[in-house]
């Protein structure tokens, strides 16, 4: 029998890569999607396209035929609607639940602290309660974050590093982290936390700094704009590649015992280095001519420096990152150049 997985946040960066991975492994994949006035399935478009090709039929975005032809089933619900979570868990009876849905933008969490608390924090307990109430035997993955380390007290950060969140988002993720630990200890639920450091890709949302820079510089190269507005260039992040990181999520749920794992590359770079790298690939010497520091993109409290130690995951899961900073930046920039219709300068 096919294994069944339920993925929240399936329309997001990680959800879409995880869906690809699980479908390739032969899973029946169920995704929670929320209602929006414009249907947002861009990151799943290739799955629809494949279904259209194989069935030679028009596959509707909200139609049931997608699941029949691809193994991907989408269901309406919302992280803040516990009845929808309960109903999905009860009707699907998934072998594995990947809880990736969240208000995931740190800067925006300062503008929407209560909503972020609900969608990013409390929703985890709503989902765990659905598992507890229905008594189904399933494995649960919580998308925890290096933002929980915040104003970190040690470098690099590992599973034992104390948390010191610096945003409503970070606070909500700490709540969700402990919810997963508590439900594991209290009710024996197979719940694991993946403490993932920043991971990026061509599917990254355009208001996260890596994608903002790769898209912005591609636009500059194409002559579509002449300025890039950014916030704090001094912040340092441990940036990895999203497809590598969803593999780690899956590996965590294949373990007999649930546990918590840091997933990171072990390399940290500043936003300034990111900007320099992308402008260098574009063959533009004087990046300072194009970059404007805009206080609107600064945060009331910042996470200055993150660097992860993923040795536990390497040892126990056999996981390691395949793509590091320079290659990641190139993958993203090449993709964005293609999208806006420019080619990288010769020799780059
Ligand atoms: P993302 O691209 O922002 O995707 C977030 C997903 O959550 C989207 O599918 C979004 O749906 C969904 N969502 C948000 N609010 C919802 C609600 N109220 N009801 C139902 N669905 C809702 O995030 P990501 O980068 O893929 O990250 C996945 C998870 O990992 C998140 O929990 C994030 O906090 C965490 N994380 C990410 C990183 C990273 O560097 N990427 C690192 C550590 C942890 P819409 O498409 O409809 O908006
Ligand atoms: N978004 C953004 N926009 N960030 C900027 C900008 C800008 O114009 N200019 C500078 N930055 C800085 C931010 O202040 C931050 O220090 C750094 O760039 C990275 O910002 P983001 O790309 O927004 O990511 P993040 O580190 O805040 O959060 C991401 O990673 C977390 C894991 O550590 C998100 O994906 C979170 O969901 C995730 O948990």
Coordinates of C-alpha atoms and ligand atoms in Angstrom, one line a residue:
X1 CA 0.0 0.0 0.0
X2 CA 1.1 3.5 -0.8
X3 CA 2.2 5.6 2.2
X4 CA 0.1 8.7 2.8
X5 CA 1.5 12.1 3.8
X6 CA -0.3 15.2 4.8
X7 CA 1.7 18.4 4.1
X8 CA 0.6 21.8 5.5
X9 CA 2.1 24.8 3.6
X10 CA 2.3 22.8 0.4
X11 CA 2.0 25.9 -1.8
X12 CA 5.1 27.3 -0.1
X13 CA 8.8 26.9 -1.0
X14 CA 9.5 23.9 1.1
X15 CA 6.0 22.3 0.7
X16 CA 6.4 22.2 -3.0
X17 CA 9.8 20.6 -2.9
X18 CA 8.7 18.2 -0.3
X19 CA 5.7 17.3 -2.5
X20 CA 8.1 16.6 -5.4
X21 CA 10.2 14.4 -3.1
X22 CA 7.3 12.4 -1.7
X23 CA 5.6 11.9 -5.1
X24 CA 8.9 10.6 -6.5
X25 CA 9.1 8.2 -3.6
X26 CA 5.6 6.9 -4.5
X27 CA 3.6 8.5 -1.6
X28 CA 0.0 9.6 -1.9
X29 CA 0.4 13.3 -1.0
X30 CA -2.3 15.4 0.6
X31 CA -1.8 19.1 0.9
X32 CA -3.7 21.7 2.9
X33 CA -4.4 24.8 0.9
X34 CA -6.1 28.0 2.1
X35 CA -8.6 30.0 0.2
X36 CA -7.3 33.2 -1.5
X37 CA -9.0 35.5 -4.0
X38 CA -6.4 34.5 -6.6
X39 CA -5.6 30.8 -6.8
X40 CA -1.9 30.4 -5.9
X41 CA -0.5 27.2 -7.3
X42 CA 2.6 28.5 -9.0
X43 CA 5.0 26.3 -7.1
X44 CA 3.0 23.2 -8.0
X45 CA 2.3 24.2 -11.6
X46 CA 4.8 21.6 -12.9
X47 CA 2.7 18.8 -11.2
X48 CA -0.4 20.2 -12.9
X49 CA 1.5 20.4 -16.2
X50 CA 2.6 16.7 -15.9
X51 CA -1.0 15.7 -15.2
X52 CA -2.3 17.6 -18.2
X53 CA 0.4 15.9 -20.4
X54 CA -0.4 12.3 -19.2
X55 CA -4.2 12.6 -19.2
X56 CA -4.4 14.9 -22.2
X57 CA -7.2 16.6 -20.2
X58 CA -7.4 20.1 -18.8
X59 CA -6.7 19.7 -15.1
X60 CA -8.6 22.3 -13.0
X61 CA -6.9 24.0 -10.1
X62 CA -9.7 23.1 -7.8
X63 CA -10.7 19.9 -9.5
X64 CA -10.5 16.4 -7.9
X65 CA -8.8 15.0 -11.1
X66 CA -5.4 16.2 -10.1
X67 CA -5.1 13.5 -7.4
X68 CA -6.2 10.7 -9.7
X69 CA -3.5 11.4 -12.2
X70 CA -0.6 12.5 -10.1
X71 CA -1.1 11.3 -6.5
X72 CA -1.3 14.9 -5.3
X73 CA -4.6 15.7 -3.5
X74 CA -5.3 19.3 -2.3
X75 CA -7.8 20.1 0.4
X76 CA -9.1 23.4 1.6
X77 CA -8.5 24.4 5.2
X78 CA -6.7 26.9 7.3
X79 CA -4.2 26.6 10.1
X80 CA -6.4 28.8 12.2
X81 CA -9.4 26.5 11.7
X82 CA -8.9 23.6 14.0
X83 CA -12.1 21.9 12.6
X84 CA -10.5 21.7 9.2
X85 CA -7.3 20.2 10.6
X86 CA -9.2 17.6 12.6
X87 CA -11.3 16.6 9.7
X88 CA -8.3 16.2 7.4
X89 CA -6.3 14.1 9.9
X90 CA -9.4 11.9 10.6
X91 CA -10.3 11.4 6.9
X92 CA -6.9 10.9 5.4
X93 CA -5.2 9.0 8.3
X94 CA -1.8 9.9 7.1
X95 CA 1.3 7.9 7.9
X96 CA 3.3 11.1 8.1
X97 CA 2.4 14.7 8.7
X98 CA 4.8 17.5 7.7
X99 CA 3.7 20.7 9.4
X100 CA 5.3 23.4 7.3
X101 CA 2.5 26.0 7.1
X102 CA 3.2 29.2 8.9
X103 CA 3.3 33.0 8.6
X104 CA 7.0 32.6 7.9
X105 CA 8.2 36.2 7.3
X106 CA 10.2 37.4 10.3
X107 CA 9.9 41.2 9.4
X108 CA 6.2 41.0 8.8
X109 CA 5.7 39.2 12.1
X110 CA 6.4 42.5 13.8
X111 CA 3.4 44.0 11.9
X112 CA 1.1 40.9 12.5
X113 CA 2.3 39.6 15.9
X114 CA -1.1 38.1 17.0
X115 CA -1.8 36.5 13.7
X116 CA 1.7 35.1 13.6
X117 CA 1.3 33.7 17.1
X118 CA -1.8 31.9 16.0
X119 CA -0.7 30.6 12.5
X120 CA 2.9 29.9 13.4
X121 CA 2.6 28.9 17.1
X122 CA -0.8 27.8 18.2
X123 CA -1.6 26.0 14.9
X124 CA 1.0 23.4 15.8
X125 CA -1.0 22.4 19.0
X126 CA -4.2 22.4 17.0
X127 CA -2.7 19.8 14.7
X128 CA -1.2 17.8 17.5
X129 CA -4.5 17.8 19.2
X130 CA -6.1 16.5 16.1
X131 CA -3.6 13.6 16.2
X132 CA -4.3 13.1 19.9
X133 CA -8.1 13.2 19.6
X134 CA -8.3 10.9 16.6
X135 CA -5.7 8.5 18.1
X136 CA -4.2 7.8 14.7
X137 CA -0.7 6.4 14.5
X138 CA 1.3 8.9 12.5
X139 CA 4.7 10.6 12.5
X140 CA 4.8 14.4 12.9
X141 CA 7.4 16.8 11.6
X142 CA 7.5 20.3 13.1
X143 CA 9.2 23.0 10.9
X144 CA 11.2 24.6 13.6
X145 CA 13.7 27.4 12.9
X146 CA 17.1 28.7 13.7
X147 CA 15.3 32.0 14.4
X148 CA 14.6 30.4 17.8
X149 CA 18.3 30.9 18.7
X150 CA 17.9 34.6 17.9
X151 CA 20.5 36.4 20.0
X152 CA 22.5 33.3 20.3
X153 CA 24.8 32.7 23.2
X154 CA 27.1 30.2 21.4
X155 CA 28.6 29.6 17.9
X156 CA 27.8 27.4 16.1
X157 CA 24.3 26.6 17.3
X158 CA 23.4 23.0 17.9
X159 CA 20.4 21.1 19.4
X160 CA 21.4 22.1 23.0
X161 CA 21.9 25.9 22.3
X162 CA 19.5 27.9 24.4
X163 CA 16.7 29.8 22.6
X164 CA 16.5 33.6 22.7
X165 CA 13.9 34.6 20.0
X166 CA 14.0 38.2 18.7
X167 CA 10.7 38.5 16.9
X168 CA 7.0 37.5 17.2
X169 CA 7.9 34.8 14.6
X170 CA 10.7 33.5 16.7
X171 CA 8.6 33.4 19.8
X172 CA 5.8 31.5 18.0
X173 CA 8.3 29.0 16.7
X174 CA 9.7 28.4 20.3
X175 CA 6.1 27.7 21.4
X176 CA 5.6 25.3 18.5
X177 CA 8.9 23.6 19.2
X178 CA 8.0 22.9 22.8
X179 CA 4.5 21.7 21.8
X180 CA 6.1 19.0 19.6
X181 CA 8.5 18.0 22.4
X182 CA 5.7 18.0 25.0
X183 CA 3.2 15.9 22.9
X184 CA 6.1 13.4 22.3
X185 CA 6.7 13.1 26.0
X186 CA 3.1 13.3 27.2
X187 CA 1.3 11.2 24.7
X188 CA 4.1 9.2 22.9
X189 CA 3.4 10.9 19.6
X190 CA 6.3 10.3 17.1
X191 CA 7.0 14.1 16.8
X192 CA 10.3 15.5 15.6
X193 CA 11.6 19.0 15.3
X194 CA 13.8 20.0 12.3
X195 CA 15.6 23.1 13.4
X196 CA 16.4 24.4 10.0
X197 CA 18.7 27.3 9.2
X198 CA 17.8 29.5 6.3
X199 CA 17.3 27.7 3.0
X200 CA 16.6 29.2 -0.3
X201 CA 15.9 28.3 -4.0
X202 CA 14.4 29.7 -7.1
X203 CA 11.0 29.0 -5.4
X204 CA 11.8 31.3 -2.5
X205 CA 9.3 34.1 -1.8
X206 CA 10.5 37.4 -3.4
X207 CA 10.4 39.3 -0.2
X208 CA 13.1 37.2 1.5
X209 CA 16.5 38.7 1.1
X210 CA 18.3 36.2 -1.1
X211 CA 15.5 36.1 -3.7
X212 CA 15.0 39.9 -3.4
X213 CA 18.6 40.4 -4.4
X214 CA 18.8 37.8 -7.2
X215 CA 15.6 39.0 -8.7
X216 CA 16.5 42.7 -8.2
X217 CA 19.9 42.4 -9.8
X218 CA 18.5 40.4 -12.7
X219 CA 16.0 43.3 -13.2
X220 CA 18.9 45.8 -13.1
X221 CA 20.8 43.7 -15.7
X222 CA 17.7 43.8 -17.9
X223 CA 17.4 47.5 -17.5
X224 CA 14.0 47.2 -15.8
X225 CA 15.1 49.2 -12.7
X226 CA 18.2 51.0 -11.3
X227 CA 17.8 50.7 -7.5
X228 CA 17.6 47.9 -4.9
X229 CA 16.2 48.8 -1.5
X230 CA 17.5 46.8 1.4
X231 CA 17.7 46.9 5.2
X232 CA 20.5 45.6 7.4
X233 CA 23.5 44.4 5.3
X234 CA 25.5 43.3 8.4
X235 CA 23.3 40.4 9.4
X236 CA 24.9 37.0 8.8
X237 CA 23.0 33.8 7.8
X238 CA 23.8 30.1 7.3
X239 CA 22.1 29.8 3.8
X240 CA 21.4 26.3 2.4
X241 CA 19.5 24.9 -0.6
X242 CA 15.8 24.0 0.0
X243 CA 15.7 20.7 -1.9
X244 CA 18.6 19.4 0.3
X245 CA 16.6 20.5 3.4
X246 CA 13.3 18.7 2.6
X247 CA 15.3 15.5 2.3
X248 CA 16.3 16.0 5.9
X249 CA 12.7 16.4 6.9
X250 CA 11.8 13.1 5.3
X251 CA 14.8 11.3 6.9
X252 CA 13.7 12.5 10.3
X253 CA 10.4 10.7 9.9
X254 CA 12.0 7.5 8.8
X255 CA 13.8 7.1 12.1
X256 CA 12.3 4.6 14.7
X257 CA 12.6 7.2 17.4
X258 CA 11.5 10.8 17.1
X259 CA 14.1 13.4 17.9
X260 CA 15.2 17.0 17.2
X261 CA 17.9 17.9 14.6
X262 CA 19.7 21.0 13.5
X263 CA 20.0 21.3 9.7
X264 CA 22.6 23.7 8.4
X265 CA 25.6 24.1 6.1
X266 CA 28.0 25.3 8.7
X267 CA 28.9 28.3 6.6
X268 CA 27.7 31.8 7.4
X269 CA 27.8 34.9 5.1
X270 CA 26.6 38.5 5.5
X271 CA 23.8 40.1 3.5
X272 CA 26.6 42.4 2.1
X273 CA 28.5 39.3 0.9
X274 CA 25.4 38.1 -0.8
X275 CA 24.9 41.4 -2.5
X276 CA 28.6 41.4 -3.6
X277 CA 28.4 37.9 -5.0
X278 CA 25.3 38.5 -7.1
X279 CA 26.5 41.8 -8.5
X280 CA 29.8 40.1 -9.3
X281 CA 28.0 37.3 -11.2
X282 CA 26.1 40.1 -13.1
X283 CA 29.5 41.7 -14.0
X284 CA 28.6 44.9 -12.3
X285 CA 31.5 46.5 -10.4
X286 CA 30.0 49.2 -8.3
X287 CA 27.1 47.7 -6.4
X288 CA 26.9 50.6 -4.0
X289 CA 25.6 52.7 -6.9
X290 CA 22.5 50.5 -7.0
X291 CA 21.8 49.6 -3.4
X292 CA 19.8 52.0 -1.2
X293 CA 19.6 51.4 2.5
X294 CA 15.9 51.7 3.5
X295 CA 15.0 51.7 7.1
X296 CA 11.6 50.2 6.3
X297 CA 13.4 46.9 5.8
X298 CA 15.1 47.0 9.2
X299 CA 13.6 45.1 12.1
X300 CA 13.0 46.5 15.6
X301 CA 15.2 43.6 17.0
X302 CA 17.6 41.8 14.7
X303 CA 19.1 38.4 14.7
X304 CA 22.7 39.4 13.9
X305 CA 24.5 36.1 13.3
X306 CA 23.4 32.5 12.8
X307 CA 25.7 29.5 12.2
X308 CA 24.5 26.0 12.5
X309 CA 26.2 22.8 13.6
X310 CA 24.4 19.9 11.9
X311 CA 26.8 17.1 13.1
X312 CA 24.0 15.2 14.8
X313 CA 22.0 15.0 11.6
X314 CA 25.1 14.0 9.7
X315 CA 25.8 11.3 12.2
X316 CA 22.3 9.9 12.8
X317 CA 20.5 10.6 9.6
X318 CA 23.4 10.4 7.2
X319 CA 22.4 13.8 5.9
X320 CA 24.7 16.5 4.5
X321 CA 24.1 19.6 2.4
X322 CA 25.0 19.1 -1.3
X323 CA 24.8 22.8 -2.3
X324 CA 26.6 25.6 -0.4
X325 CA 26.5 29.5 -0.6
X326 CA 28.2 30.2 -4.0
X327 CA 26.5 27.5 -5.9
X328 CA 23.1 28.4 -4.3
X329 CA 23.5 32.1 -5.3
X330 CA 24.4 31.0 -8.8
X331 CA 21.4 28.7 -9.1
X332 CA 19.0 31.4 -8.0
X333 CA 20.6 34.2 -10.1
X334 CA 20.8 32.1 -13.3
X335 CA 17.1 31.2 -12.8
X336 CA 16.1 34.8 -12.3
X337 CA 18.1 36.0 -15.2
X338 CA 16.4 33.5 -17.4
X339 CA 13.0 34.6 -16.1
X340 CA 13.6 38.3 -17.0
X341 CA 15.2 37.3 -20.3
X342 CA 18.9 38.2 -19.8
X343 CA 22.0 36.0 -20.0
X344 CA 24.9 36.1 -17.5
X345 CA 28.0 38.0 -18.9
X346 CA 30.6 35.8 -20.5
X347 CA 33.0 34.1 -18.1
X348 CA 30.6 34.3 -15.2
Ligands
LIG1 P1 6.6 29.8 2.8 O1 7.2 29.7 1.4 O2 6.3 31.2 3.3 O3 5.3 28.9 2.9 C1 4.4 29.0 4.0 C2 3.2 28.1 3.7 O4 2.3 28.2 4.7 C3 2.5 28.5 2.4 O5 2.0 27.4 1.7 C4 1.3 29.3 3.0 O6 0.2 29.3 2.1 C5 1.0 28.5 4.2 N1 0.2 29.2 5.2 C6 0.5 30.4 5.8 N2 -0.5 30.7 6.6 C7 -1.5 29.8 6.5 C8 -2.8 29.6 7.1 N3 -3.3 30.4 7.9 N4 -3.5 28.4 6.7 C9 -3.0 27.6 5.8 N5 -1.7 27.7 5.2 C10 -1.0 28.8 5.6 O7 7.6 29.1 3.9 P2 8.8 28.1 3.6 O8 10.1 28.9 3.4 O9 8.4 27.1 2.6 O10 9.0 27.5 5.1 C11 8.2 26.3 5.4 C12 8.2 26.2 6.9 O11 9.5 26.1 7.5 C13 7.6 27.4 7.6 O12 6.9 27.0 8.8 C14 8.8 28.3 8.0 O13 8.5 29.1 9.1 C15 9.8 27.2 8.4 N6 11.2 27.5 8.2 C16 11.6 28.0 7.0 C17 13.0 28.2 6.8 C18 13.5 28.8 5.5 O14 14.6 29.3 5.5 N7 12.8 28.7 4.5 C19 13.9 27.9 7.9 C20 13.4 27.4 9.1 C21 12.0 27.2 9.2 P3 0.0 30.5 1.0 O15 0.8 30.0 -0.2 O16 -1.5 30.4 0.7 O17 0.5 31.7 1.5
LIG2 N1 13.5 40.2 4.0 C1 14.5 41.1 3.9 N2 14.4 42.1 3.1 N3 15.6 40.9 4.7 C2 16.5 41.8 4.7 C3 16.5 42.9 3.8 C4 15.3 43.1 3.0 O1 15.2 44.0 2.2 N4 17.6 43.7 3.9 C5 18.4 43.0 4.9 N5 17.7 42.0 5.3 C6 18.2 41.0 6.4 C7 17.2 40.8 7.5 O2 17.1 41.8 8.4 C8 17.8 39.5 8.0 O3 18.8 39.8 9.0 C9 18.4 38.8 6.8 O4 18.5 39.8 5.8 C10 17.6 37.6 6.3 O5 16.2 38.0 6.2 P1 15.2 37.1 5.5 O6 15.6 36.6 4.1 O7 13.8 37.8 5.5 O8 15.2 35.7 6.4 P2 15.1 35.5 7.9 O9 16.5 35.1 8.4 O10 14.6 36.7 8.6 O11 14.1 34.4 8.1 C11 14.1 33.2 7.3 O12 14.9 32.2 7.8 C12 14.4 31.7 9.1 C13 15.5 30.7 9.5 O13 16.5 31.3 10.2 C14 12.6 32.8 7.1 O14 12.6 31.8 6.1 C15 12.1 32.2 8.4 O15 10.8 31.6 8.1 C16 13.1 31.1 8.9 O16 12.6 30.5 10.0

